[in-house]
Amino acid sequence: MTIETENDPYELRDLTRRARVVLWDFDGPICRLFAGHSAEQVASDLVSWLEGRGLHGLLTEAERESLDPHVVLRAVDRRHPGSDLVAELEERLTQEELRAASSAWPTAYADPLIRTWTAVGARLAITTNNSPRVVRKYLAGRGLADCFAPHIYGRTQQLHHLKPDPHCLNRALSAMGAAPGDALMIGDTPSDHEAAGRAGVPFLGYARNGKKAKLLRVAGADVVLESLEPLLRLLHA
């Protein structure tokens, strides 16, 4: 059974029709940022960098083995919030993301969906845990920057504001003068779903495989798509 057959088509239509503002997560719904530049290797390199500075004991074994750069970054920030160490680690991650942006894979149907949604009058923003510098680089390379500018809200050095905290969503809503009920967030992780819920924004899940779809369903997402193509069809209709 596909994810699409589990969705209520009327619910998907209503989500789309109500959305005057669309808040996009970046890595997932728009592209696979680390498709050609392993996120696991980036996390391992960050751990090695910390160990090279004599900070092996700063991370738990689970954090070292997580293979998730954001887990490593958050862990260091919890123990040394606002420190120069966190700032340097965040910049190292940003540089790796910038390199990854050059080989990122566009998500199928994302580019035409973004352009179509813009053409029919919706206002778009990026709300992501990635660096906004990375988002701008990728969007410029795809000719999509004008569809979002200036509304790109990404990671800062205040790492406690990363999703599932709704900070970046609230920033977008405030800057665009939009009520939460007039917006829609498209995300691919349970933390996206939680952030949308805490901001009062309706949520649409995107999952590129069954495993990710299951995680979103378990987190409480009502509408989860394996492809953005149904959204594009709705907008064309």
Short mmCIF file of C-alpha atoms in Angstrom, two decimals:
data_model
loop_
_atom_site.label_atom_id
_atom_site.label_comp_id
_atom_site.label_asym_id
_atom_site.label_seq_id
_atom_site.Cartn_x
_atom_site.Cartn_y
_atom_site.Cartn_z
CA MET A 1 0.00 0.00 0.00
CA THR A 2 1.42 3.38 -0.92
CA ILE A 3 1.46 6.31 1.41
CA GLU A 4 -0.84 8.22 -0.94
CA THR A 5 -3.63 5.63 -0.58
CA GLU A 6 -3.56 6.08 3.21
CA ASN A 7 -4.28 9.80 2.91
CA ASP A 8 -7.67 11.42 2.70
CA PRO A 9 -7.54 13.26 -0.67
CA TYR A 10 -9.95 15.88 0.63
CA GLU A 11 -7.67 16.59 3.59
CA LEU A 12 -4.71 17.11 1.26
CA ARG A 13 -6.83 19.42 -0.90
CA ASP A 14 -7.96 21.42 2.12
CA LEU A 15 -4.43 21.77 3.46
CA THR A 16 -3.33 23.13 0.10
CA ARG A 17 -6.26 25.49 -0.40
CA ARG A 18 -5.93 27.08 3.04
CA ALA A 19 -2.21 27.75 2.70
CA ARG A 20 -1.44 31.39 1.98
CA VAL A 21 2.09 30.91 3.32
CA VAL A 22 4.11 27.71 2.83
CA LEU A 23 7.01 27.00 5.18
CA TRP A 24 9.45 24.50 3.71
CA ASP A 25 12.01 22.44 5.52
CA PHE A 26 15.09 22.34 3.30
CA ASP A 27 16.98 19.04 3.51
CA GLY A 28 14.38 16.49 2.44
CA PRO A 29 11.40 18.27 0.86
CA ILE A 30 13.55 20.47 -1.41
CA CYS A 31 16.70 18.38 -1.84
CA ARG A 32 18.83 15.60 -0.42
CA LEU A 33 21.63 17.81 0.83
CA PHE A 34 24.06 15.01 1.63
CA ALA A 35 23.28 12.80 -1.36
CA GLY A 36 26.85 13.08 -2.63
CA HIS A 37 28.61 14.15 0.56
CA SER A 38 28.04 11.76 3.46
CA ALA A 39 26.40 13.24 6.55
CA GLU A 40 27.73 10.27 8.50
CA GLN A 41 31.29 11.16 7.48
CA VAL A 42 30.70 14.80 8.43
CA ALA A 43 29.56 13.71 11.91
CA SER A 44 32.56 11.42 12.25
CA ASP A 45 34.90 14.25 11.24
CA LEU A 46 33.35 16.58 13.83
CA VAL A 47 33.86 13.92 16.51
CA SER A 48 37.47 13.42 15.40
CA TRP A 49 38.06 17.17 15.52
CA LEU A 50 36.80 17.31 19.11
CA GLU A 51 38.93 14.32 20.08
CA GLY A 52 41.95 15.97 18.46
CA ARG A 53 41.44 18.84 20.89
CA GLY A 54 41.45 16.46 23.84
CA LEU A 55 37.66 16.56 24.22
CA HIS A 56 36.90 12.86 23.81
CA GLY A 57 34.96 12.80 27.07
CA LEU A 58 32.68 15.65 25.98
CA LEU A 59 30.35 13.28 24.11
CA THR A 60 28.62 10.16 25.28
CA GLU A 61 29.20 6.94 23.37
CA ALA A 62 25.72 7.21 21.85
CA GLU A 63 26.41 10.77 20.69
CA ARG A 64 29.73 9.75 19.15
CA GLU A 65 28.07 6.88 17.29
CA SER A 66 24.96 8.79 16.20
CA LEU A 67 26.44 9.66 12.78
CA ASP A 68 24.29 12.81 12.84
CA PRO A 69 26.14 16.17 12.72
CA HIS A 70 23.30 17.96 14.49
CA VAL A 71 23.39 15.48 17.38
CA VAL A 72 27.08 16.25 17.85
CA LEU A 73 26.51 19.99 17.60
CA ARG A 74 23.60 20.00 20.05
CA ALA A 75 25.52 17.85 22.53
CA VAL A 76 28.45 20.25 22.66
CA ASP A 77 26.13 23.23 22.96
CA ARG A 78 24.32 21.65 25.92
CA ARG A 79 27.61 21.39 27.79
CA HIS A 80 29.21 24.64 26.62
CA PRO A 81 26.33 26.92 25.51
CA GLY A 82 27.36 30.03 23.61
CA SER A 83 31.06 29.15 23.76
CA ASP A 84 33.76 29.74 21.15
CA LEU A 85 33.97 25.96 20.86
CA VAL A 86 30.33 25.77 19.76
CA ALA A 87 30.79 28.68 17.34
CA GLU A 88 33.79 26.97 15.71
CA LEU A 89 32.02 23.62 15.52
CA GLU A 90 28.95 25.24 13.96
CA GLU A 91 31.11 26.97 11.35
CA ARG A 92 32.81 23.66 10.54
CA LEU A 93 29.40 22.09 9.97
CA THR A 94 28.35 25.04 7.80
CA GLN A 95 31.44 24.62 5.61
CA GLU A 96 30.64 20.93 5.16
CA GLU A 97 27.03 21.78 4.26
CA LEU A 98 28.25 24.34 1.72
CA ARG A 99 30.39 21.66 0.08
CA ALA A 100 27.45 19.26 0.13
CA ALA A 101 25.19 21.81 -1.58
CA SER A 102 27.22 21.44 -4.78
CA SER A 103 26.25 17.76 -5.10
CA ALA A 104 22.77 17.86 -3.52
CA TRP A 105 20.00 16.01 -5.36
CA PRO A 106 16.82 17.98 -6.05
CA THR A 107 13.72 16.29 -4.64
CA ALA A 108 11.48 15.11 -7.47
CA TYR A 109 8.79 17.69 -8.38
CA ALA A 110 10.10 20.20 -5.82
CA ASP A 111 11.34 22.78 -8.34
CA PRO A 112 8.13 22.97 -10.43
CA LEU A 113 6.00 22.83 -7.28
CA ILE A 114 7.86 25.80 -5.80
CA ARG A 115 7.52 27.80 -9.01
CA THR A 116 3.85 26.91 -9.44
CA TRP A 117 2.94 27.74 -5.85
CA THR A 118 4.66 31.09 -6.24
CA ALA A 119 2.88 31.74 -9.53
CA VAL A 120 -0.57 31.16 -8.01
CA GLY A 121 0.11 33.66 -5.25
CA ALA A 122 1.38 31.74 -2.23
CA ARG A 123 4.28 33.19 -0.26
CA LEU A 124 7.11 30.79 0.52
CA ALA A 125 9.72 30.62 3.28
CA ILE A 126 12.44 28.21 4.36
CA THR A 127 12.42 27.06 7.99
CA THR A 128 15.38 24.74 8.52
CA ASN A 129 18.07 23.53 10.91
CA ASN A 130 20.63 23.94 8.12
CA SER A 131 22.68 27.07 7.65
CA PRO A 132 20.85 29.82 5.73
CA ARG A 133 24.07 30.34 3.74
CA VAL A 134 23.72 26.80 2.43
CA VAL A 135 20.06 27.30 1.52
CA ARG A 136 20.82 30.48 -0.40
CA LYS A 137 23.63 28.75 -2.32
CA TYR A 138 21.43 25.84 -3.33
CA LEU A 139 18.41 27.95 -4.29
CA ALA A 140 20.56 30.31 -6.36
CA GLY A 141 22.01 27.33 -8.24
CA ARG A 142 18.49 26.09 -9.07
CA GLY A 143 17.14 29.53 -10.01
CA LEU A 144 14.70 29.43 -7.08
CA ALA A 145 16.07 32.18 -4.85
CA ASP A 146 13.42 34.74 -5.89
CA CYS A 147 10.64 32.35 -4.85
CA PHE A 148 11.77 32.58 -1.21
CA ALA A 149 13.87 35.71 -0.71
CA PRO A 150 14.21 37.20 1.79
CA HIS A 151 12.38 34.62 3.89
CA ILE A 152 15.09 32.08 4.73
CA TYR A 153 15.24 31.16 8.41
CA GLY A 154 17.93 28.68 9.33
CA ARG A 155 20.43 27.72 11.97
CA THR A 156 22.06 30.38 14.09
CA GLN A 157 24.61 29.96 16.87
CA GLN A 158 21.69 29.93 19.33
CA LEU A 159 21.36 26.20 18.94
CA HIS A 160 18.58 25.84 21.49
CA HIS A 161 16.37 27.39 18.79
CA LEU A 162 16.81 24.43 16.42
CA LYS A 163 13.68 22.46 15.63
CA PRO A 164 11.68 20.96 17.32
CA ASP A 165 11.73 24.42 18.88
CA PRO A 166 9.33 26.48 16.70
CA HIS A 167 11.60 29.55 16.67
CA CYS A 168 12.35 29.56 12.91
CA LEU A 169 8.66 29.04 12.08
CA ASN A 170 7.62 31.86 14.37
CA ARG A 171 10.24 34.13 12.80
CA ALA A 172 8.86 33.39 9.35
CA LEU A 173 5.24 33.95 10.38
CA SER A 174 6.09 37.22 12.11
CA ALA A 175 8.14 38.57 9.21
CA MET A 176 5.45 37.63 6.68
CA GLY A 177 2.57 38.91 8.80
CA ALA A 178 0.84 35.54 8.60
CA ALA A 179 -1.41 33.78 11.08
CA PRO A 180 -0.41 30.17 11.85
CA GLY A 181 -3.73 28.86 10.51
CA ASP A 182 -3.08 30.46 7.13
CA ALA A 183 0.23 28.65 6.76
CA LEU A 184 1.36 25.13 5.94
CA MET A 185 4.66 23.49 6.83
CA ILE A 186 6.19 20.79 4.65
CA GLY A 187 8.71 18.68 6.56
CA ASP A 188 10.20 15.20 6.63
CA THR A 189 11.07 14.53 10.27
CA PRO A 190 9.21 14.18 13.57
CA SER A 191 11.01 17.32 14.79
CA ASP A 192 9.46 19.26 11.87
CA HIS A 193 6.04 17.93 12.86
CA GLU A 194 6.56 18.88 16.50
CA ALA A 195 7.79 22.37 15.60
CA ALA A 196 4.75 22.95 13.39
CA GLY A 197 2.43 21.78 16.14
CA ARG A 198 4.04 24.06 18.70
CA ALA A 199 3.72 26.99 16.27
CA GLY A 200 0.08 26.13 15.50
CA VAL A 201 0.84 25.55 11.81
CA PRO A 202 -0.84 22.73 9.81
CA PHE A 203 1.68 20.09 8.72
CA LEU A 204 2.22 18.07 5.57
CA GLY A 205 4.74 15.25 5.77
CA TYR A 206 7.08 14.32 2.94
CA ALA A 207 8.83 10.95 3.13
CA ARG A 208 11.20 9.65 0.48
CA ASN A 209 10.86 6.08 1.76
CA GLY A 210 8.65 3.89 3.90
CA LYS A 211 10.89 4.12 6.96
CA LYS A 212 10.64 7.90 7.05
CA ALA A 213 6.91 7.73 6.40
CA LYS A 214 6.42 5.40 9.36
CA LEU A 215 8.37 7.75 11.64
CA LEU A 216 6.13 10.65 10.62
CA ARG A 217 2.96 8.60 11.09
CA VAL A 218 4.08 7.48 14.54
CA ALA A 219 4.83 11.12 15.41
CA GLY A 220 1.22 11.99 14.59
CA ALA A 221 1.36 13.35 11.05
CA ASP A 222 -2.05 12.89 9.41
CA VAL A 223 -1.02 13.47 5.80
CA VAL A 224 2.24 11.99 4.53
CA LEU A 225 3.30 11.85 0.87
CA GLU A 226 6.05 9.80 -0.71
CA SER A 227 6.03 12.14 -3.70
CA LEU A 228 5.31 15.83 -4.16
CA GLU A 229 3.61 15.10 -7.48
CA PRO A 230 0.05 15.02 -6.01
CA LEU A 231 0.58 18.55 -4.71
CA LEU A 232 1.66 19.72 -8.13
CA ARG A 233 -1.43 18.12 -9.68
CA LEU A 234 -3.65 19.89 -7.15
CA LEU A 235 -2.16 23.28 -7.89
CA HIS A 236 -2.52 22.74 -11.63
CA ALA A 237 -6.17 21.82 -11.08
#
